[in-house]
mmCIF file of C-alpha atoms in Angstrom:
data_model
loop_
_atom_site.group_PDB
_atom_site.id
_atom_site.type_symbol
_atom_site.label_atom_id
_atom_site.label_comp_id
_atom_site.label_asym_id
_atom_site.label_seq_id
_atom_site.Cartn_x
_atom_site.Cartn_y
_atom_site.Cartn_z
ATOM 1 C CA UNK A 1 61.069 -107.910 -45.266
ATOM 2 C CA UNK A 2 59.810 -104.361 -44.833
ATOM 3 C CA UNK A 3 56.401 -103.534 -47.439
ATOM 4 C CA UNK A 4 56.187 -99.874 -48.616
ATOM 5 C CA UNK A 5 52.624 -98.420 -49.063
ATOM 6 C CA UNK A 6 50.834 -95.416 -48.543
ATOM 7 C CA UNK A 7 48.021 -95.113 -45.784
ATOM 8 C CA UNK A 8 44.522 -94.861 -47.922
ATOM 9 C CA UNK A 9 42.954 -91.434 -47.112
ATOM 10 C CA UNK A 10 40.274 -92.941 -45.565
ATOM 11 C CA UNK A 11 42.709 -94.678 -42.880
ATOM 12 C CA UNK A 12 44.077 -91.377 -42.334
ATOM 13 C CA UNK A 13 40.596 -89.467 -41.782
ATOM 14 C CA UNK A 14 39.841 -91.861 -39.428
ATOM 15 C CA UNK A 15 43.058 -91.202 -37.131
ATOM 16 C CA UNK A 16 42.974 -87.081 -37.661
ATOM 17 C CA UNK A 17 40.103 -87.811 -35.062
ATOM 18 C CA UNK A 18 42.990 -89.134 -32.305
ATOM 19 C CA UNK A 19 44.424 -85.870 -32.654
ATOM 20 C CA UNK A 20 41.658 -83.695 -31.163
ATOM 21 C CA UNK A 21 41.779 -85.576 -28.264
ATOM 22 C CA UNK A 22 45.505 -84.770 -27.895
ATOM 23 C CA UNK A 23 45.192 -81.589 -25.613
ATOM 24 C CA UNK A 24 42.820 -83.940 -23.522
ATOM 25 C CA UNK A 25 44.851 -87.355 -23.786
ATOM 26 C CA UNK A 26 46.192 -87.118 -19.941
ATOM 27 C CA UNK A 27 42.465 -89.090 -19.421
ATOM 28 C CA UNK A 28 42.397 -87.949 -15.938
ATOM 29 C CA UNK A 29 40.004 -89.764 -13.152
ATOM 30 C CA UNK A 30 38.343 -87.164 -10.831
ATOM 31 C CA UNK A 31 41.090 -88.189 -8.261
ATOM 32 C CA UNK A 32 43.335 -88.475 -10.289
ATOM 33 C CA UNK A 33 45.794 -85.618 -10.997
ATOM 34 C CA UNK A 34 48.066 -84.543 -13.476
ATOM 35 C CA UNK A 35 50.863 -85.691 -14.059
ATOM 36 C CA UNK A 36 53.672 -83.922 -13.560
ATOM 37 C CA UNK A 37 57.158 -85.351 -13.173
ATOM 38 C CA UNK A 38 58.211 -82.264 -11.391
ATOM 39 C CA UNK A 39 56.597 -83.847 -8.014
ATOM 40 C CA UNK A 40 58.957 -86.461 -7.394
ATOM 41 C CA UNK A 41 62.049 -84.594 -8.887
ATOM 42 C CA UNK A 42 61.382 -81.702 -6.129
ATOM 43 C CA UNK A 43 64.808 -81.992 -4.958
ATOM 44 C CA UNK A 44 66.530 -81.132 -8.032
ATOM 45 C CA UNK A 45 66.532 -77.513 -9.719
ATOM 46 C CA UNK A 46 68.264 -74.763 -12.376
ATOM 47 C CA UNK A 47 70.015 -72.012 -10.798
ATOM 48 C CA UNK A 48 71.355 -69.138 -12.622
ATOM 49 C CA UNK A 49 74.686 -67.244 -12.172
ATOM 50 C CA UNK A 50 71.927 -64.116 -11.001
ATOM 51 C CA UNK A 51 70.156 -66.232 -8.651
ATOM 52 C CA UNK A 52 66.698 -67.160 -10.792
ATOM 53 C CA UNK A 53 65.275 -70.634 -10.454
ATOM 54 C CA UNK A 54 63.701 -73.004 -12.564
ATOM 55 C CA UNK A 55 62.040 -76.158 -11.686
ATOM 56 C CA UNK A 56 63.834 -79.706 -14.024
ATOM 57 C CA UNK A 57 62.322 -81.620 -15.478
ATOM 58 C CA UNK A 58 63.069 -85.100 -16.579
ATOM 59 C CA UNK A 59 62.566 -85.089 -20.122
ATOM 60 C CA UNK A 60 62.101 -88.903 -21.037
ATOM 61 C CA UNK A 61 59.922 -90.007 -23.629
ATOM 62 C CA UNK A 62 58.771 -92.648 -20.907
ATOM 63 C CA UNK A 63 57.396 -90.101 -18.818
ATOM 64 C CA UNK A 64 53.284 -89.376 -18.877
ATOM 65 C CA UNK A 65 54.422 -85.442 -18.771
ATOM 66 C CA UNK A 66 57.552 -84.868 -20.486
ATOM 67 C CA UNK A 67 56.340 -87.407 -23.348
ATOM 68 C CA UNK A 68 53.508 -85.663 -23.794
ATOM 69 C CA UNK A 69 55.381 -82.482 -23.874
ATOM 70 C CA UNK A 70 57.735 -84.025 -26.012
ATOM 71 C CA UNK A 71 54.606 -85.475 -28.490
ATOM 72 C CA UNK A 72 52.722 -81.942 -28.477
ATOM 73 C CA UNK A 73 55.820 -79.898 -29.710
ATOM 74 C CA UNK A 74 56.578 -82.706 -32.193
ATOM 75 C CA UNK A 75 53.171 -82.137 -33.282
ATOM 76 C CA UNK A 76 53.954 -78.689 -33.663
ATOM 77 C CA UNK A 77 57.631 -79.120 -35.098
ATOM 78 C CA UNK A 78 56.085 -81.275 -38.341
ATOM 79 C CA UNK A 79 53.091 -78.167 -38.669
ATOM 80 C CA UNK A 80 56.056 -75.894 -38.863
ATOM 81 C CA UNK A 81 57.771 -77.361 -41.256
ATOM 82 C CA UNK A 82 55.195 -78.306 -43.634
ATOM 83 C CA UNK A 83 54.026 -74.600 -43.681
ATOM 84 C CA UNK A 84 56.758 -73.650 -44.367
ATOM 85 C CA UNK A 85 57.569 -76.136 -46.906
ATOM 86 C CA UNK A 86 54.293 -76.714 -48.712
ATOM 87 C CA UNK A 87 56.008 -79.180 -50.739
ATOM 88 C CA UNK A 88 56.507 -82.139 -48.347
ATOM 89 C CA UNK A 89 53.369 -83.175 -49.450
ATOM 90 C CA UNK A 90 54.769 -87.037 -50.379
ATOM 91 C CA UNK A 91 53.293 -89.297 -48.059
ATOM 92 C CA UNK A 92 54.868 -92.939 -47.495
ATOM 93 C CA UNK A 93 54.663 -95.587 -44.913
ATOM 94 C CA UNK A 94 57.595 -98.418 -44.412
ATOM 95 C CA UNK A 95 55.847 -100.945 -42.631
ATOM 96 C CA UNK A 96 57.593 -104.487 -41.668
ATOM 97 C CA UNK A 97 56.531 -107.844 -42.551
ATOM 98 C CA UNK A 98 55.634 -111.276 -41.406
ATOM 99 C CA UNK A 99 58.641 -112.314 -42.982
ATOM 100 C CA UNK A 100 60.566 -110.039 -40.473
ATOM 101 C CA UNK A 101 62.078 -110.818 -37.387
ATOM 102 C CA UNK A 102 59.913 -112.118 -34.630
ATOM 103 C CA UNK A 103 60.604 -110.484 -31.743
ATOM 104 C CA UNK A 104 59.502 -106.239 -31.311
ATOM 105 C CA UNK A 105 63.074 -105.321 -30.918
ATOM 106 C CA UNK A 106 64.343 -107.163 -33.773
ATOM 107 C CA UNK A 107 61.426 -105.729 -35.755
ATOM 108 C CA UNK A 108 62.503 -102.355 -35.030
ATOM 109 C CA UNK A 109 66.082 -103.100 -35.483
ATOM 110 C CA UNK A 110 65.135 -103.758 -38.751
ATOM 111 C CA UNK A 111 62.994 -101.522 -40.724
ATOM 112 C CA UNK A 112 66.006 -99.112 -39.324
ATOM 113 C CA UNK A 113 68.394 -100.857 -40.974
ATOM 114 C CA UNK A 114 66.446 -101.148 -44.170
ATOM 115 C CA UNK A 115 64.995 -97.491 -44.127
ATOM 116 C CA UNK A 116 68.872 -96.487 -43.461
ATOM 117 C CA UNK A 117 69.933 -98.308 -46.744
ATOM 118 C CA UNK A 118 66.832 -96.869 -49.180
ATOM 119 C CA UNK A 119 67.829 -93.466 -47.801
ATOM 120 C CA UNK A 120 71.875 -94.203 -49.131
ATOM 121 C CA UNK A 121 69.980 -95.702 -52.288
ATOM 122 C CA UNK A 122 67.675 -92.263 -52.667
ATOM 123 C CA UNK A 123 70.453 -89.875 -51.712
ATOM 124 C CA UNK A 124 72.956 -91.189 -54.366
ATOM 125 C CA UNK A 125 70.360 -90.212 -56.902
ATOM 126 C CA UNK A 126 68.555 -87.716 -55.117
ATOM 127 C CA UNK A 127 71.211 -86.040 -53.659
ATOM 128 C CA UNK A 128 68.963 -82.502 -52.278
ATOM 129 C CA UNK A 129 66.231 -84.927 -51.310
ATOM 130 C CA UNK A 130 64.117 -83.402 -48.368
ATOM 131 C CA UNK A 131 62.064 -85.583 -46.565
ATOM 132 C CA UNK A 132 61.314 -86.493 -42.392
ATOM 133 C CA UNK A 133 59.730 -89.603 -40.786
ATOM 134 C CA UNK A 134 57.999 -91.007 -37.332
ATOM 135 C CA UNK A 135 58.546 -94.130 -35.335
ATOM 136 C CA UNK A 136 55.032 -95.768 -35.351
ATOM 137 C CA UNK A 137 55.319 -98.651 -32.428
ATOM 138 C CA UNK A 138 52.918 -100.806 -34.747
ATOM 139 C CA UNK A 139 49.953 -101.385 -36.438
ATOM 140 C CA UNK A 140 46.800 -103.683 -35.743
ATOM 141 C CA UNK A 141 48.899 -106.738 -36.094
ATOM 142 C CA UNK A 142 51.607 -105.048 -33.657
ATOM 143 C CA UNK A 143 54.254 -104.315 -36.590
ATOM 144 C CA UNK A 144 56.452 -101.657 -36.391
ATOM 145 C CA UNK A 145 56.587 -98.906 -39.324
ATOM 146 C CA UNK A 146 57.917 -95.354 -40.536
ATOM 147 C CA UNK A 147 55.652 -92.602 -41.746
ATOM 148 C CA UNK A 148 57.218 -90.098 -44.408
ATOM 149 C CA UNK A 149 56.862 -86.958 -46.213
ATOM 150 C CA UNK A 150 59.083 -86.742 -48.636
ATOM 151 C CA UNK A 151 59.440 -83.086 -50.887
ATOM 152 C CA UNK A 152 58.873 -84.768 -53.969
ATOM 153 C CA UNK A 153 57.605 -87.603 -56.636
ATOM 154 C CA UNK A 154 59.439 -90.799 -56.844
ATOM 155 C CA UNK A 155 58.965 -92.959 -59.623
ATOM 156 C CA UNK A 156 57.084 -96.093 -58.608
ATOM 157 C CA UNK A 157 58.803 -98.352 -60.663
ATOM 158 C CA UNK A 158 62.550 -96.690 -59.284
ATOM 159 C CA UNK A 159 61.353 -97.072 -55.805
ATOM 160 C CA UNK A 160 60.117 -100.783 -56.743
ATOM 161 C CA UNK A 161 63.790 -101.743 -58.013
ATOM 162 C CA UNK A 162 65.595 -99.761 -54.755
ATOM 163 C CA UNK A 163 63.701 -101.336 -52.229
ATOM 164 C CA UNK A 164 64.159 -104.766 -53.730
ATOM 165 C CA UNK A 165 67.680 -104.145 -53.849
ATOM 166 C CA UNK A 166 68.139 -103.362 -50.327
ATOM 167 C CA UNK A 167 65.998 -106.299 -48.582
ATOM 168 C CA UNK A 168 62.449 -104.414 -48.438
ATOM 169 C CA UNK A 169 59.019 -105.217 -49.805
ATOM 170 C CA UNK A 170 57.986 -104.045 -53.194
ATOM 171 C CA UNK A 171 56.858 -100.439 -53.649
ATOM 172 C CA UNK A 172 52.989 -99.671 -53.953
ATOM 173 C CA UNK A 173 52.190 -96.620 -54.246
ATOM 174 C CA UNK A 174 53.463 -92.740 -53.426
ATOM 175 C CA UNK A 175 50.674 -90.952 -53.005
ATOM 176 C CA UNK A 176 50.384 -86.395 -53.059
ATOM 177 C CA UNK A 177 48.373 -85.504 -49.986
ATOM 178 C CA UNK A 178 46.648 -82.034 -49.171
ATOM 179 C CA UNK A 179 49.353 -79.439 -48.475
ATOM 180 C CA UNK A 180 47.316 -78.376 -45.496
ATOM 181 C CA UNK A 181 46.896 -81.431 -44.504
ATOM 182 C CA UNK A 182 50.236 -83.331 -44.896
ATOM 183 C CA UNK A 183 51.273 -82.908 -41.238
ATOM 184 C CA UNK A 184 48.203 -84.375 -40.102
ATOM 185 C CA UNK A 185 49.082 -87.866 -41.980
ATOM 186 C CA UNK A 186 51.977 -88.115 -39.629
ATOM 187 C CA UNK A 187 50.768 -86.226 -36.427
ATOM 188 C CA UNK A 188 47.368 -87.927 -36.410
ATOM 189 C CA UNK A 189 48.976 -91.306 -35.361
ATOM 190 C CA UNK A 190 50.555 -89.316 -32.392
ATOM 191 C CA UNK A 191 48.232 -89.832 -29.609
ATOM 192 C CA UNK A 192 48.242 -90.967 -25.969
ATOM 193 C CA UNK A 193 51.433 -92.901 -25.203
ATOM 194 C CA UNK A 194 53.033 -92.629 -28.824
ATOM 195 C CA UNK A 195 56.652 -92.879 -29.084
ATOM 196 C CA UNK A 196 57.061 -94.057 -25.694
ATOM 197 C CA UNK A 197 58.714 -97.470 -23.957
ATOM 198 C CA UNK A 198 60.879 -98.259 -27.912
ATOM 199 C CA UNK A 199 63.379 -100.854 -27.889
ATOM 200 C CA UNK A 200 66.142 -98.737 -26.464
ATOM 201 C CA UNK A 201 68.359 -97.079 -28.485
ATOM 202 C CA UNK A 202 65.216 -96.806 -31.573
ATOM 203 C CA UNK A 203 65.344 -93.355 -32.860
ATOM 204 C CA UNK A 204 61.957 -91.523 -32.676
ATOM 205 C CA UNK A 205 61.959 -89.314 -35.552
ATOM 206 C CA UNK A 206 64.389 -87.863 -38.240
ATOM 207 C CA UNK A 207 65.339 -85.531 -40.909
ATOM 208 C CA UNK A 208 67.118 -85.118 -44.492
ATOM 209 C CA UNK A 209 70.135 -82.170 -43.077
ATOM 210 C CA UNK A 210 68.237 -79.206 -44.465
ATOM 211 C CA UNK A 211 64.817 -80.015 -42.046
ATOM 212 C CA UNK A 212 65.130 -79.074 -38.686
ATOM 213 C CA UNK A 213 62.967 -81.248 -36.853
ATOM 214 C CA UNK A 214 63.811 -81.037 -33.155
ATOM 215 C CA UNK A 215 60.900 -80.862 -30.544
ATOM 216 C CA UNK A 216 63.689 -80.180 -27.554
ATOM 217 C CA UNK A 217 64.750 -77.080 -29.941
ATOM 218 C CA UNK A 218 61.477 -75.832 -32.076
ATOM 219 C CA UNK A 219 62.015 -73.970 -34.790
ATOM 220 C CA UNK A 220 66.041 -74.008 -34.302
ATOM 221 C CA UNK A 221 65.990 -71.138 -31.997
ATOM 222 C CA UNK A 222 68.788 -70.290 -30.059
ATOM 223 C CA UNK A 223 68.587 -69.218 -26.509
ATOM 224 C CA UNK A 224 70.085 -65.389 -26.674
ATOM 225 C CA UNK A 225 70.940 -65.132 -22.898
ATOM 226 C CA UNK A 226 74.239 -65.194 -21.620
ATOM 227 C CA UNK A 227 73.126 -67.053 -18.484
ATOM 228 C CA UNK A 228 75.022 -69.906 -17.365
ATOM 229 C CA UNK A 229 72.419 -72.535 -15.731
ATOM 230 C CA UNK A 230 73.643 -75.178 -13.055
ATOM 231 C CA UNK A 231 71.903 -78.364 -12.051
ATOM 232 C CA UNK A 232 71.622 -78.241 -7.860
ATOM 233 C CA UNK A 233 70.063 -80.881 -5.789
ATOM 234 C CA UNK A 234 68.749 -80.167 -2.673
ATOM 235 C CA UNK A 235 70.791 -82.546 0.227
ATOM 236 C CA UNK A 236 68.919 -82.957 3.976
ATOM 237 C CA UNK A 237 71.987 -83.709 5.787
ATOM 238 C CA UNK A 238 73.486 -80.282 5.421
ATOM 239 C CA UNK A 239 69.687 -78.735 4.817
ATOM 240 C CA UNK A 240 70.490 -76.875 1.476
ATOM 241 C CA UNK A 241 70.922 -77.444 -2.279
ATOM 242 C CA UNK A 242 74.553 -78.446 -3.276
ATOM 243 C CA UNK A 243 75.419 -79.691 -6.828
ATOM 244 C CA UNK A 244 73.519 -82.552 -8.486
ATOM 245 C CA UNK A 245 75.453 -86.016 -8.891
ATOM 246 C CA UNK A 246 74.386 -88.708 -10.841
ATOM 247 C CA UNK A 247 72.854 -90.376 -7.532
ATOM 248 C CA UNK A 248 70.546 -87.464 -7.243
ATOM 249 C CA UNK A 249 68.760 -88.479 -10.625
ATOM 250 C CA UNK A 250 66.083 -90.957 -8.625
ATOM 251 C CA UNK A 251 62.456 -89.797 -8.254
ATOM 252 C CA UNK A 252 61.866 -89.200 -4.418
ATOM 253 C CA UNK A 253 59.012 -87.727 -3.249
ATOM 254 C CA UNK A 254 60.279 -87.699 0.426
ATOM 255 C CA UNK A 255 63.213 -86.091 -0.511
ATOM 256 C CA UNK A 256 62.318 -82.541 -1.822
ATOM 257 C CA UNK A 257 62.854 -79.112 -0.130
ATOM 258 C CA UNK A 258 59.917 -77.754 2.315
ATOM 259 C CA UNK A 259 58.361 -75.737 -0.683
ATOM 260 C CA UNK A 260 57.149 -77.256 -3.475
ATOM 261 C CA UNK A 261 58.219 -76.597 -7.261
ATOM 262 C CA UNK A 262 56.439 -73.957 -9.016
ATOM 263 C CA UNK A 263 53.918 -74.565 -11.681
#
């Protein structure tokens, strides 16, 4: 069973103070450096058509840098959107059960399946419903759950009788938040290592169709250059960059050209 509930404000407060330590989570030693998967993928690059370079990057969630790349513009993504929205102000949490599966991948399997069939449920009756959630990994007792905003108020006792219908715990509360604040009940809970090492194939985040939440695309901006980009690795047998196969993908520090990447 999945419970629905809304985090107290208190709970909330309390995790808006993870947050500040966001542009300082990389926790780095004094010999330790940052990370910076850009290192070991020396020997891959962009080229342009005009001959500019760019450094790649891997862009996994499971990496130290690209997730917290990835978790930063997030962050920033959800601000965006709730300025510019001030009425995704509905906070909600879908948390699972002890009468859930056991296992963490079976867990998350779950509350996806059940969050996918309140959404059919809320979008038969609310058909211009806005809303967006968050993975959370889990909670003190290691349980998976979904944070929401939603652009509206749900009757309690309509969201009791859906989520009963559909397999999920009964419906507590749906609580307003602060406009100004209302990212910072989702974003707070993204710290250090957030969103990284799911089950595979667990979506991160998501959207109603008319909120653009993509942190590998903020804001929905379009690139307006008519450069074409190719992905070149660089080989040591023939001592020059040729185009990248998937063999090339592997992290080898050895393997990288004489220079080093740019920063």
């Amino acid at each position: 069973m999945v419970a629905v509930s809304v985090d107290r404000r208190d709970r909330a407060d309390g995790a808006l103070e993870e947050q500040t330590q966001l542009a300082r989570d990389w926790e780095c030693a004094p010999d330790r450096e940052r990370p910076d998967c850009r290192r070991d993928l020396a020997h891959l690059r962009y080229r342009s058509e005009d001959g500019k370079e760019a450094s790649y990057r891997c862009g996994s969630w499971d990496c130290e840098c690209c997730g917290h790349r990835l978790r930063m513009s997030l962050i920033e993504e959800i601000e965006r959107i709730t300025q510019e929205r001030p009425e995704m102000r509905r906070f909600l949490t879908l948390t699972v059960d002890r009468r859930a599966p056991a296992s963490r991948e079976d867990q998350h399997e779950y509350i996806t399946e059940r969050w996918n069939a309140l959404r059919t449920e809320l979008r038969d009756r609310y058909p211009d419903l806005s809303y967006l959630w968050v993975r959370h990994e889990g909670d003190e007792r290691d349980r998976p759950h979904l944070h929401l905003l939603v652009d509206r108020y749900l009757p309690q006792a309509e969201l009791s009788r859906l989520a009963e219908r559909v397999g999920m715990g009964r419906i507590v509360d749906i609580r307003r938040v602060d406009a100004r604040n209302a990212a910072h009940y989702i974003s707070a809970y993204l710290g250090r290592g957030a969103l990284s090492f799911l089950p595979s194939g667990s979506r991160r985040y998501g959207s109603s169709a008319d909120v653009d939440l993509d942190p590998r695309n903020p804001g929905g901006s379009s690139s307006t250059s008519d450069e074409e980009w190719h992905l070149e690795a660089y080989d040591p047998i023939v001592d020059g960059w040729v185009t990248a196969c998937t063999g090339d993908f592997r992290r080898d520090e050895e393997r990288g050209p004489p220079d080093p990447p740019p920063d």
